[in-house]
Each structure stands twice: as structure tokens, then as C-alpha cells.
Coordinates of N, CA and C in Angstrom, one line a residue:
Chain A
A1 N 86.6 -31.4 73.1 CA 86.5 -30.3 72.5 C 86.8 -30.2 71.1
Q2 N 86.1 -29.3 70.4 CA 86.1 -29.0 69.1 C 86.3 -27.5 68.8
K3 N 87.0 -27.2 67.8 CA 87.4 -25.9 67.4 C 87.6 -25.6 66.1
V4 N 87.1 -24.6 65.5 CA 87.3 -24.1 64.1 C 88.0 -22.7 64.0
T5 N 89.0 -22.7 63.4 CA 89.8 -21.4 63.3 C 89.9 -21.0 61.9
Q6 N 89.4 -19.7 61.6 CA 89.4 -19.2 60.6 C 90.3 -17.8 60.7
A7 N 91.7 -18.0 60.3 CA 92.7 -17.0 60.8 C 92.4 -15.7 60.0
Q8 N 91.8 -15.7 58.9 CA 91.6 -14.5 58.0 C 90.4 -13.9 58.3
T9 N 90.4 -12.7 58.9 CA 89.3 -11.9 59.2 C 88.6 -11.3 58.1
E10 N 89.5 -10.7 57.2 CA 88.9 -10.1 55.9 C 89.8 -10.1 55.0
I11 N 89.3 -10.3 53.8 CA 90.3 -10.4 52.5 C 89.6 -9.5 51.6
S12 N 90.2 -8.8 50.8 CA 90.1 -8.0 49.7 C 90.7 -8.4 48.5
V13 N 89.9 -8.5 47.5 CA 90.5 -8.9 45.9 C 89.8 -8.0 45.0
V14 N 90.5 -7.9 43.9 CA 89.8 -7.5 42.7 C 89.2 -8.5 41.9
E15 N 88.0 -8.1 41.3 CA 87.4 -9.1 40.5 C 88.5 -9.8 39.5
K16 N 88.2 -11.2 39.5 CA 88.9 -12.0 38.6 C 90.0 -12.7 39.2
E17 N 90.3 -12.3 40.4 CA 91.5 -12.7 41.1 C 90.9 -14.0 41.7
D18 N 91.8 -15.0 42.0 CA 91.5 -16.2 42.9 C 91.8 -15.9 44.3
V19 N 91.1 -16.6 45.1 CA 91.1 -16.3 46.4 C 90.9 -17.6 47.4
T20 N 91.6 -17.8 48.3 CA 91.7 -19.1 49.2 C 91.2 -18.7 50.6
L21 N 90.3 -19.2 50.9 CA 89.9 -19.0 52.5 C 90.4 -20.0 53.1
D22 N 90.9 -20.0 54.3 CA 91.5 -21.0 55.2 C 90.7 -21.3 56.3
C23 N 90.8 -22.6 56.7 CA 89.9 -23.2 57.6 C 90.8 -24.3 58.3
V24 N 91.1 -24.3 59.6 CA 91.8 -25.2 60.5 C 91.1 -25.8 61.6
Y25 N 90.6 -27.1 61.6 CA 89.9 -27.6 62.7 C 90.7 -28.5 63.8
E26 N 90.0 -28.6 64.8 CA 90.5 -29.6 65.9 C 89.5 -30.5 66.4
T27 N 89.7 -31.7 66.3 CA 88.9 -32.7 66.9 C 89.6 -34.0 67.3
R28 N 89.0 -34.6 68.2 CA 89.7 -36.0 68.6 C 88.9 -37.2 68.0
D29 N 87.8 -36.6 67.5 CA 86.9 -37.7 66.9 C 87.6 -38.3 65.4
T30 N 87.4 -39.5 65.1 CA 87.7 -40.2 63.8 C 86.6 -39.7 62.7
T31 N 85.4 -39.8 63.1 CA 84.4 -39.4 62.3 C 83.9 -38.1 62.7
Y32 N 83.9 -37.2 61.7 CA 83.5 -35.8 61.6 C 83.0 -35.2 60.4
Y33 N 82.5 -34.0 60.3 CA 81.9 -33.5 59.1 C 82.4 -32.0 59.1
L34 N 82.7 -31.6 58.0 CA 83.0 -30.4 57.8 C 82.0 -29.5 56.9
F35 N 81.7 -28.3 57.0 CA 80.9 -27.6 56.2 C 81.5 -26.1 55.9
W36 N 80.9 -25.6 54.9 CA 80.9 -24.1 54.5 C 79.9 -23.6 54.2
Y37 N 79.6 -22.4 54.9 CA 78.4 -21.6 54.5 C 78.8 -20.3 54.1
K38 N 77.9 -19.6 53.3 CA 78.0 -18.3 52.9 C 77.1 -17.4 53.4
Q39 N 77.5 -16.3 54.0 CA 76.5 -15.3 54.5 C 76.5 -14.0 53.7
P40 N 75.8 -13.7 52.6 CA 76.0 -12.5 51.9 C 75.4 -11.4 52.8
P41 N 75.6 -10.2 52.2 CA 75.1 -9.0 52.9 C 73.7 -9.0 53.3
S42 N 72.7 -9.7 52.5 CA 71.4 -9.8 53.0 C 71.0 -10.4 54.2
G43 N 72.2 -11.4 54.7 CA 72.2 -11.9 56.2 C 71.8 -13.4 56.0
E44 N 71.3 -14.0 55.2 CA 70.9 -15.3 55.2 C 72.1 -16.3 55.2
L45 N 72.1 -17.4 55.7 CA 73.2 -18.4 55.6 C 72.9 -19.4 54.7
V46 N 73.8 -19.6 53.6 CA 73.7 -20.4 52.6 C 74.6 -21.7 52.6
F47 N 74.0 -22.8 52.6 CA 74.8 -24.1 52.7 C 75.7 -24.0 51.1
L48 N 77.0 -24.5 51.5 CA 77.9 -24.6 50.2 C 78.2 -25.8 50.0
I49 N 78.7 -26.6 51.1 CA 79.4 -28.0 50.9 C 79.3 -28.6 52.2
R50 N 79.2 -29.9 52.3 CA 79.4 -30.9 53.5 C 80.3 -32.0 53.1
R51 N 81.4 -32.3 54.0 CA 82.2 -33.2 53.7 C 82.5 -34.1 54.8
N52 N 82.4 -35.6 54.7 CA 82.7 -36.2 55.9 C 84.4 -36.8 55.9
S53 N 84.8 -37.1 57.1 CA 86.3 -37.3 57.4 C 86.8 -38.2 56.7
F54 N 85.9 -39.1 56.0 CA 86.5 -40.4 55.2 C 86.7 -40.0 53.9
D55 N 86.4 -38.8 53.5 CA 86.3 -38.5 52.0 C 87.3 -37.3 51.8
E56 N 88.6 -37.6 51.4 CA 89.4 -36.4 51.3 C 89.5 -36.1 49.7
Q57 N 88.8 -36.5 48.9 CA 88.9 -36.1 47.7 C 88.5 -34.7 47.5
N58 N 89.4 -33.9 46.6 CA 88.9 -32.3 46.5 C 87.6 -32.4 45.9
E59 N 86.9 -31.2 46.1 CA 85.6 -31.0 45.5 C 85.5 -29.7 44.5
I60 N 85.1 -30.0 43.4 CA 85.1 -28.6 42.7 C 83.5 -28.4 42.1
S61 N 83.1 -27.2 42.3 CA 81.6 -26.8 41.8 C 81.7 -25.6 41.2
G62 N 81.8 -25.6 39.8 CA 82.0 -24.2 39.2 C 83.1 -23.7 39.4
R63 N 83.1 -22.4 40.0 CA 84.3 -21.6 40.4 C 84.7 -21.8 41.7
Y64 N 83.9 -22.6 42.5 CA 84.3 -23.1 43.8 C 85.0 -24.4 43.9
S65 N 86.0 -24.5 44.9 CA 86.7 -25.7 45.0 C 87.2 -25.8 46.5
W66 N 87.2 -27.0 47.0 CA 87.6 -27.2 48.3 C 88.8 -28.2 48.5
N67 N 89.7 -27.9 49.4 CA 90.9 -28.8 49.4 C 90.8 -29.3 50.9
F68 N 90.5 -30.7 51.2 CA 90.4 -31.3 52.5 C 91.9 -32.0 52.7
Q69 N 92.4 -31.7 53.7 CA 93.5 -32.3 54.1 C 93.6 -32.8 55.6
K70 N 93.4 -34.0 55.8 CA 93.5 -34.5 57.2 C 94.7 -34.4 57.9
S71 N 95.9 -34.5 57.1 CA 97.1 -34.5 57.8 C 97.5 -33.1 58.4
T72 N 96.7 -32.1 57.9 CA 97.2 -30.8 58.4 C 95.7 -30.0 58.9
S73 N 94.7 -31.0 59.1 CA 93.5 -30.6 59.8 C 92.9 -29.3 59.0
S74 N 92.8 -29.4 57.8 CA 92.6 -28.1 57.1 C 91.4 -28.5 56.1
F75 N 90.5 -27.5 55.9 CA 89.5 -27.5 54.8 C 89.4 -26.3 54.2
N76 N 90.2 -25.9 53.0 CA 90.3 -24.7 52.8 C 89.4 -24.7 51.5
F77 N 89.0 -23.3 51.1 CA 87.9 -23.1 50.1 C 88.6 -22.1 49.1
T78 N 88.5 -22.5 47.8 CA 89.2 -21.5 46.7 C 87.9 -20.9 45.9
I79 N 88.0 -19.7 45.6 CA 87.0 -19.2 44.6 C 88.1 -18.8 43.6
T80 N 87.7 -19.2 42.3 CA 88.6 -19.1 41.0 C 87.8 -17.8 40.4
A81 N 88.5 -16.8 39.9 CA 88.0 -15.8 39.0 C 86.7 -15.1 39.8
S82 N 87.1 -14.5 41.1 CA 86.1 -14.0 42.0 C 85.3 -13.0 41.2
Q83 N 84.2 -12.7 41.6 CA 83.2 -11.8 41.3 C 82.7 -11.0 42.4
V84 N 82.2 -9.8 41.9 CA 81.7 -9.0 43.0 C 80.4 -9.7 43.7
V85 N 79.7 -10.5 43.3 CA 78.5 -11.2 43.8 C 79.1 -12.3 44.9
D86 N 80.4 -12.5 44.8 CA 81.1 -13.5 46.0 C 81.4 -12.7 47.1
S87 N 81.1 -11.5 47.2 CA 81.3 -10.7 48.6 C 80.4 -11.2 49.5
A88 N 80.8 -11.5 50.5 CA 80.0 -12.2 51.7 C 81.1 -12.6 52.8
V89 N 80.5 -13.0 53.9 CA 81.3 -13.6 55.0 C 81.0 -15.2 54.8
Y90 N 82.2 -15.9 54.9 CA 82.3 -17.3 54.8 C 82.5 -17.9 56.0
F91 N 81.7 -18.9 56.2 CA 82.0 -19.6 57.6 C 82.2 -21.2 57.4
C92 N 83.1 -21.7 58.2 CA 83.7 -23.1 58.1 C 83.1 -23.5 59.4
A93 N 82.6 -24.7 59.3 CA 82.1 -25.3 60.5 C 82.2 -26.8 60.7
L94 N 82.2 -27.3 61.8 CA 82.7 -28.8 62.2 C 81.6 -29.3 63.1
S95 N 81.3 -30.6 62.6 CA 80.2 -31.3 63.5 C 80.9 -32.8 63.7
E96 N 80.9 -33.3 64.9 CA 81.6 -34.4 65.3 C 80.1 -35.6 65.4
A97 N 80.6 -36.8 65.1 CA 79.5 -37.8 65.1 C 79.9 -38.6 66.3
F98 N 79.0 -38.4 67.4 CA 79.0 -39.2 68.6 C 78.5 -40.7 68.6
M99 N 79.2 -41.7 68.4 CA 78.6 -42.9 67.8 C 77.4 -43.3 68.7
N100 N 77.6 -43.2 70.0 CA 76.4 -43.8 70.9 C 75.3 -43.2 70.7
S101 N 75.2 -41.9 70.7 CA 73.9 -41.3 70.9 C 73.6 -40.5 69.7
G102 N 74.5 -40.3 68.6 CA 74.3 -39.4 67.5 C 74.1 -38.0 67.6
Y103 N 74.5 -37.9 69.0 CA 74.4 -36.3 69.4 C 75.6 -35.5 69.0
S104 N 75.4 -34.4 68.4 CA 76.4 -33.5 67.9 C 76.0 -32.1 67.8
T105 N 76.8 -31.2 67.8 CA 76.5 -29.8 67.5 C 77.4 -29.4 66.5
L106 N 77.0 -28.3 65.7 CA 77.8 -27.7 64.8 C 78.5 -26.5 65.2
T107 N 79.9 -26.5 65.2 CA 80.7 -25.4 65.7 C 81.0 -24.6 64.4
F108 N 80.9 -23.3 64.5 CA 81.2 -22.5 63.5 C 82.5 -21.7 63.8
G109 N 83.3 -21.5 62.9 CA 84.4 -20.5 62.9 C 83.7 -19.1 62.9
K110 N 84.6 -18.2 63.2 CA 84.4 -16.8 63.1 C 83.9 -16.0 62.0
G111 N 84.3 -16.9 60.9 CA 84.0 -16.2 59.5 C 85.1 -15.3 58.9
T112 N 85.2 -15.4 57.6 CA 86.1 -14.7 56.8 C 85.2 -13.7 56.0
M113 N 85.3 -12.5 56.1 CA 84.8 -11.5 55.2 C 85.4 -11.4 53.9
L114 N 85.0 -11.7 52.8 CA 85.4 -11.4 51.4 C 84.9 -10.3 50.8
L115 N 85.9 -9.3 50.4 CA 85.4 -8.2 49.6 C 85.9 -8.1 48.2
V116 N 85.0 -8.2 47.3 CA 85.5 -8.4 45.9 C 85.0 -7.0 45.2
S117 N 86.1 -6.1 44.8 CA 85.7 -5.0 44.0 C 85.8 -5.1 42.6
P118 N 85.1 -4.2 41.9 CA 85.3 -4.3 40.4 C 86.6 -3.9 40.0
Chain B
D1 N 60.6 -25.9 46.4 CA 60.3 -26.4 48.0 C 60.5 -25.2 48.8
A2 N 59.7 -25.0 49.9 CA 59.9 -23.8 50.8 C 60.9 -24.2 51.8
G3 N 61.9 -23.3 52.1 CA 63.0 -23.5 52.9 C 62.2 -23.2 54.4
V4 N 63.4 -23.0 55.3 CA 63.0 -22.6 56.8 C 62.5 -21.2 56.6
I5 N 61.2 -21.3 57.4 CA 60.7 -19.8 57.6 C 60.7 -19.5 59.0
Q6 N 61.0 -18.3 58.9 CA 61.0 -17.5 60.2 C 60.3 -16.0 60.2
S7 N 59.8 -15.8 61.5 CA 58.9 -14.6 61.6 C 59.1 -14.2 62.9
P8 N 59.0 -12.8 63.2 CA 59.1 -11.8 62.3 C 60.5 -11.6 61.6
R9 N 60.8 -10.9 60.6 CA 62.1 -10.7 60.2 C 62.8 -9.7 60.9
H10 N 62.1 -8.8 61.3 CA 62.7 -7.8 62.2 C 61.9 -7.5 63.2
E11 N 62.4 -7.3 64.5 CA 61.6 -7.0 65.8 C 62.3 -5.8 66.6
V12 N 61.7 -5.0 66.9 CA 62.2 -3.7 67.7 C 61.2 -3.8 69.0
T13 N 61.7 -3.8 70.1 CA 61.0 -3.8 71.2 C 61.6 -3.2 72.3
E14 N 61.0 -3.0 73.5 CA 61.7 -2.2 74.7 C 62.1 -3.1 75.7
M15 N 63.0 -2.6 76.4 CA 63.6 -3.7 77.6 C 62.4 -3.8 78.3
G16 N 62.4 -5.3 78.8 CA 61.5 -5.9 79.8 C 60.1 -6.4 79.1
Q17 N 59.9 -6.1 77.7 CA 59.0 -6.8 77.0 C 59.1 -8.1 76.7
E18 N 58.1 -9.0 76.3 CA 58.2 -10.3 76.0 C 58.6 -10.3 74.5
V19 N 59.2 -11.2 73.9 CA 59.4 -11.3 72.5 C 59.2 -13.0 72.2
T20 N 58.5 -13.1 71.1 CA 58.4 -14.5 70.5 C 58.8 -14.5 69.3
L21 N 59.9 -15.5 68.9 CA 60.4 -15.6 67.6 C 59.7 -16.8 67.0
R22 N 59.4 -17.0 65.9 CA 58.6 -18.3 65.2 C 59.5 -18.9 64.1
C23 N 59.5 -20.2 64.0 CA 60.1 -20.9 63.0 C 59.4 -22.0 62.6
K24 N 59.3 -22.2 61.1 CA 58.6 -23.5 60.6 C 59.8 -24.2 59.7
P25 N 60.1 -25.3 60.3 CA 61.2 -26.1 59.6 C 60.8 -26.7 58.3
I26 N 61.9 -27.0 57.5 CA 61.5 -27.8 56.2 C 60.7 -29.1 56.5
S27 N 59.8 -29.2 55.8 CA 58.8 -30.3 55.9 C 59.7 -31.7 55.8
G28 N 59.4 -32.7 56.9 CA 60.2 -33.7 57.0 C 61.5 -33.9 57.6
H29 N 62.1 -32.8 58.0 CA 63.1 -32.7 58.8 C 62.9 -33.0 60.4
D30 N 63.9 -33.8 60.8 CA 63.6 -34.2 62.3 C 64.5 -33.4 63.2
Y31 N 65.2 -32.7 62.7 CA 65.9 -31.8 63.7 C 65.7 -30.2 63.5
L32 N 65.7 -29.5 64.6 CA 65.6 -28.1 64.5 C 66.5 -27.5 65.5
F33 N 67.1 -26.5 65.0 CA 68.2 -25.8 65.9 C 67.8 -24.3 65.9
W34 N 68.2 -23.5 67.1 CA 68.2 -22.3 67.3 C 69.5 -21.7 67.6
Y35 N 69.8 -20.6 66.7 CA 71.2 -20.0 66.9 C 71.0 -18.5 67.2
R36 N 71.9 -18.0 67.7 CA 72.1 -16.5 67.9 C 73.4 -16.1 67.3
Q37 N 73.3 -14.8 66.5 CA 74.6 -14.3 66.0 C 74.8 -13.0 66.5
T38 N 76.0 -12.8 67.0 CA 76.3 -11.5 67.4 C 77.8 -11.2 66.9
M39 N 78.2 -9.8 66.8 CA 79.6 -9.5 66.5 C 80.6 -10.1 67.5
M40 N 80.1 -10.0 68.6 CA 81.2 -10.4 69.7 C 81.3 -11.9 69.9
R41 N 80.2 -12.7 69.7 CA 80.2 -14.2 70.0 C 80.0 -15.1 68.7
G42 N 79.7 -14.3 67.6 CA 79.7 -15.1 66.3 C 78.4 -15.9 66.5
L43 N 78.3 -17.0 65.8 CA 77.2 -17.8 65.8 C 77.2 -18.8 67.0
E44 N 76.1 -19.0 67.8 CA 76.1 -19.8 68.9 C 74.9 -20.7 69.0
L45 N 74.9 -21.8 69.2 CA 73.9 -22.8 69.1 C 73.1 -22.6 70.7
L46 N 71.8 -22.2 70.5 CA 71.2 -22.0 71.8 C 70.5 -23.3 72.3
I47 N 69.7 -23.9 71.2 CA 68.9 -25.2 71.7 C 68.9 -26.1 70.4
Y48 N 68.5 -27.2 70.5 CA 68.0 -28.2 69.4 C 67.1 -29.2 69.8
F49 N 66.3 -29.5 68.8 CA 65.1 -30.6 69.0 C 65.4 -31.7 68.1
N50 N 65.0 -32.7 68.5 CA 65.0 -33.9 67.8 C 63.5 -34.5 67.7
N51 N 62.7 -34.6 66.8 CA 61.4 -35.1 66.7 C 60.6 -34.3 67.8
N52 N 60.8 -33.0 67.8 CA 60.0 -32.2 68.8 C 60.4 -32.1 70.2
V53 N 61.5 -33.0 70.6 CA 61.9 -33.1 71.9 C 63.3 -32.2 72.0
P54 N 63.3 -31.5 73.1 CA 64.5 -30.7 73.2 C 65.7 -31.7 73.7
I55 N 66.7 -31.8 73.0 CA 67.9 -32.7 73.2 C 68.9 -31.9 73.9
D56 N 69.2 -30.5 73.8 CA 70.3 -30.0 74.5 C 70.2 -28.4 74.3
D57 N 69.8 -27.9 75.6 CA 69.5 -26.5 75.8 C 70.6 -25.7 76.4
S58 N 71.9 -26.3 76.6 CA 73.1 -25.8 77.2 C 73.5 -24.4 76.8
G59 N 73.1 -24.2 75.5 CA 73.4 -22.9 75.0 C 72.5 -21.8 75.4
M60 N 71.3 -22.0 76.0 CA 70.3 -21.1 76.4 C 71.0 -20.1 77.4
P61 N 71.1 -18.8 77.3 CA 71.7 -18.1 78.1 C 71.4 -18.0 79.4
E62 N 70.0 -18.1 79.6 CA 69.5 -17.9 81.0 C 68.0 -18.1 81.0
D63 N 67.4 -18.0 82.2 CA 66.2 -18.6 82.3 C 65.2 -17.6 81.5
R64 N 65.5 -16.5 81.2 CA 64.8 -15.7 80.5 C 64.4 -16.1 79.1
F65 N 65.1 -17.1 78.6 CA 65.0 -17.7 77.1 C 64.5 -19.1 77.6
S66 N 63.4 -19.2 76.5 CA 62.7 -20.7 76.5 C 62.3 -20.9 75.0
A67 N 62.5 -22.2 74.9 CA 61.9 -22.6 73.4 C 61.0 -23.9 73.6
K68 N 60.1 -23.9 72.6 CA 59.2 -24.9 72.5 C 58.9 -25.5 71.1
M69 N 58.5 -26.7 70.9 CA 58.3 -27.3 69.6 C 57.0 -28.0 69.7
P70 N 55.9 -27.5 69.7 CA 54.6 -28.4 69.9 C 54.4 -29.4 69.0
N71 N 54.8 -29.2 67.7 CA 54.7 -30.0 66.5 C 55.8 -30.0 65.6
A72 N 55.8 -30.8 64.7 CA 56.9 -31.0 63.8 C 57.1 -29.8 62.7
S73 N 56.0 -28.9 62.8 CA 56.1 -27.8 61.8 C 56.2 -26.4 62.3
F74 N 56.5 -26.5 63.7 CA 56.4 -25.1 64.3 C 57.2 -25.2 65.7
S75 N 58.0 -24.1 65.8 CA 58.9 -23.9 67.0 C 58.8 -22.4 67.4
T76 N 58.9 -22.2 68.8 CA 59.2 -20.8 69.1 C 60.1 -20.6 70.1
L77 N 60.9 -19.5 70.1 CA 61.9 -19.0 70.9 C 61.4 -17.9 71.8
K78 N 61.4 -17.9 73.0 CA 60.7 -16.6 73.7 C 61.7 -16.0 74.7
I79 N 61.9 -14.8 74.7 CA 62.6 -14.1 75.6 C 61.6 -13.2 76.5
Q80 N 61.7 -13.6 77.8 CA 60.9 -12.8 78.8 C 61.6 -12.6 80.2
P81 N 61.9 -11.5 80.6 CA 61.8 -10.1 80.0 C 63.0 -9.9 79.1
S82 N 62.7 -9.0 78.0 CA 64.1 -9.0 77.1 C 64.8 -7.9 77.6
E83 N 66.2 -7.9 77.3 CA 67.1 -6.8 77.7 C 68.0 -6.3 76.5
P84 N 68.6 -5.2 76.6 CA 69.4 -4.7 75.5 C 70.3 -5.8 74.9
R85 N 70.9 -6.5 75.8 CA 71.9 -7.4 75.5 C 71.5 -8.7 74.7
D86 N 70.3 -8.7 74.5 CA 69.6 -9.8 73.8 C 69.6 -9.4 72.2
S87 N 69.9 -8.2 71.9 CA 69.9 -7.7 70.6 C 70.8 -8.7 69.7
A88 N 70.3 -9.2 68.8 CA 71.1 -10.0 67.9 C 70.3 -10.6 66.7
V89 N 70.8 -11.4 65.9 CA 70.1 -12.1 64.8 C 70.0 -13.6 65.3
Y90 N 68.8 -14.1 65.2 CA 68.5 -15.3 65.8 C 68.0 -16.0 64.4
F91 N 68.7 -17.3 64.4 CA 68.4 -18.1 63.3 C 67.9 -19.3 63.7
C92 N 67.0 -19.9 62.9 CA 66.5 -21.2 62.9 C 67.0 -22.1 61.8
A93 N 67.2 -23.3 62.1 CA 67.9 -24.4 61.0 C 67.1 -25.6 61.2
S94 N 67.0 -26.3 60.1 CA 66.6 -27.7 60.2 C 67.4 -28.6 59.7
S95 N 67.4 -29.9 59.9 CA 67.9 -30.8 59.2 C 67.3 -32.2 59.3
F96 N 67.6 -33.1 58.1 CA 67.0 -34.4 58.1 C 67.9 -35.5 58.7
G97 N 67.3 -36.5 59.3 CA 68.0 -37.4 60.0 C 69.1 -37.1 61.0
Q98 N 70.2 -37.5 60.9 CA 71.2 -37.5 62.2 C 71.5 -36.0 62.2
A99 N 71.9 -35.5 63.4 CA 72.3 -34.3 63.8 C 73.6 -33.8 63.1
T100 N 74.3 -34.7 62.5 CA 75.4 -34.3 61.5 C 75.1 -33.9 60.0
D101 N 73.7 -34.1 59.8 CA 73.4 -33.8 58.4 C 73.5 -32.4 58.2
T102 N 73.3 -31.9 56.9 CA 73.4 -30.5 56.6 C 72.1 -29.8 57.3
Q103 N 72.6 -28.7 57.8 CA 71.5 -27.9 58.4 C 71.2 -26.7 57.5
Y104 N 69.9 -26.5 57.2 CA 69.4 -25.4 56.4 C 68.9 -24.3 57.2
F105 N 69.4 -23.2 57.0 CA 68.9 -21.9 57.8 C 67.9 -21.2 57.2
G106 N 67.1 -20.7 58.2 CA 66.0 -19.6 57.8 C 66.7 -18.3 57.6
P107 N 65.9 -17.3 57.3 CA 66.6 -16.0 56.8 C 66.9 -15.3 58.1
G108 N 66.4 -15.6 59.3 CA 66.9 -14.9 60.6 C 65.9 -14.0 61.1
T109 N 65.9 -13.6 62.3 CA 65.2 -12.5 62.7 C 66.0 -11.6 63.6
R110 N 66.1 -10.4 63.0 CA 67.1 -9.4 63.6 C 66.2 -8.7 64.8
L111 N 66.7 -9.0 66.1 CA 66.0 -8.3 67.2 C 66.9 -7.1 67.8
T112 N 66.2 -6.1 67.9 CA 66.7 -4.9 68.7 C 66.0 -4.7 70.0
V113 N 66.5 -4.7 71.0 CA 65.8 -4.4 72.1 C 66.5 -3.0 72.8
L114 N 65.5 -2.2 72.9 CA 65.9 -0.8 73.2 C 65.9 -0.5 74.7

């Protein structure tokens, strides 16, 4: 069984603050993939990042950064100098690689709503 | 490049009516997924296809739901008869290669069943 926990239901910050969204996952597989998606108020789901379980290097993309720690089964997402346009629901997701069949499903966390006020 | 296309974007119907949601995946993608999003249950996978063949439909709520993929560029999700509890946003997503590859989502169809 796999599970993704995003304990923070809602976070409110003021523009320019840094904010970290937590994601903790559970899996028995040694090969798996972690994802973050953004869902702005308009409703679409926007892909942000995909990470495999063998790559623990932190990732930085502009104001976004991700910290992957297998020891704590966490894949946290930090937005530096937040902006109003960052207001959205952010989903963490997990996909296992089933070696025999390649069959896998994407399990989403419940999401964290980030509100950035001016 | 065009992303995943879904139609209609909004659908309002009355209980008991048939509803058909449509999806065009990204060209060249081998996998197509249908999800449902509600406040109570979050994002749930309903069914997915690989090379037009249904692989796992264990997420389909009940027999009122059916999905088809007659060719690589088109899929439908049908609800017949519809019920108020089917009200949700339905997303279609597609990915290239393995099921663990990145899934790209369409804009969703917001379904309201009165």
C-alpha cells in the first residue's frame, strides 16, 4: 500500500515570505517516483517536478526548490520570496514502479492550500 | 504543442441523464488516465489505458460509469444514469512510455448533476 500525507491543510503567508510545504510518503518499494503538482484557482493541474527514488539531490528551479530525504520519507517543497501568483493548492504524489508489469498508479496527497496575500 | 484537451469544460445535467465526457491526449502518449476530484475524496484514479487498452478500472465507482478509448487520440467517460453524487471535476491525463512517467492533465470538466 502507498500513502502520501500532506499534513498542512492550509498555509497563509504574506508576499516575499518563504514557505515550505511538507510531504511525507509511505512505500515498500525501492523504486518509486515523487511528484508535485500545482492547482491554481482556475482549476487546472500543472506539473512541477518528478523525482525518482535513486536521486536524492535537491532541485532548484527559480524560486522553487525541493528537498528529498529518503531517511525521513519526505519530499518537501519550498517557495522562496512568495508571490500572490503562487496562491494555489499544491499536491504531492507518489508512483511506484512495479518491476514485472510496469503497472503503477499515481496516488495524490490531499493537497495544501497556499494563500499569499499582498 | 497542444496539451490534453477535454470537453465540455462545464456540464450541468439532471439526475438520470446520460453524460459523456471527452478527452484528447497529447499526441504520442501511450497512457491515458481518468480522474475524479471532489472535496471529500480528493483526486481519485478511475481508470487508465495503455495503447488504447483498459489496464485498471478498479477505481470506477459502479456500473453506471464506463470508459472507452477507440483510438490513440480519443477517449470518453460516460455516466448513465447520472446521479447528484457524481458531481465533481473530472480530469483526463496522459503520459508517454511507462505508467510512472509524468502525467499531464487536461483542464478538467466540471460536472453538476441536479
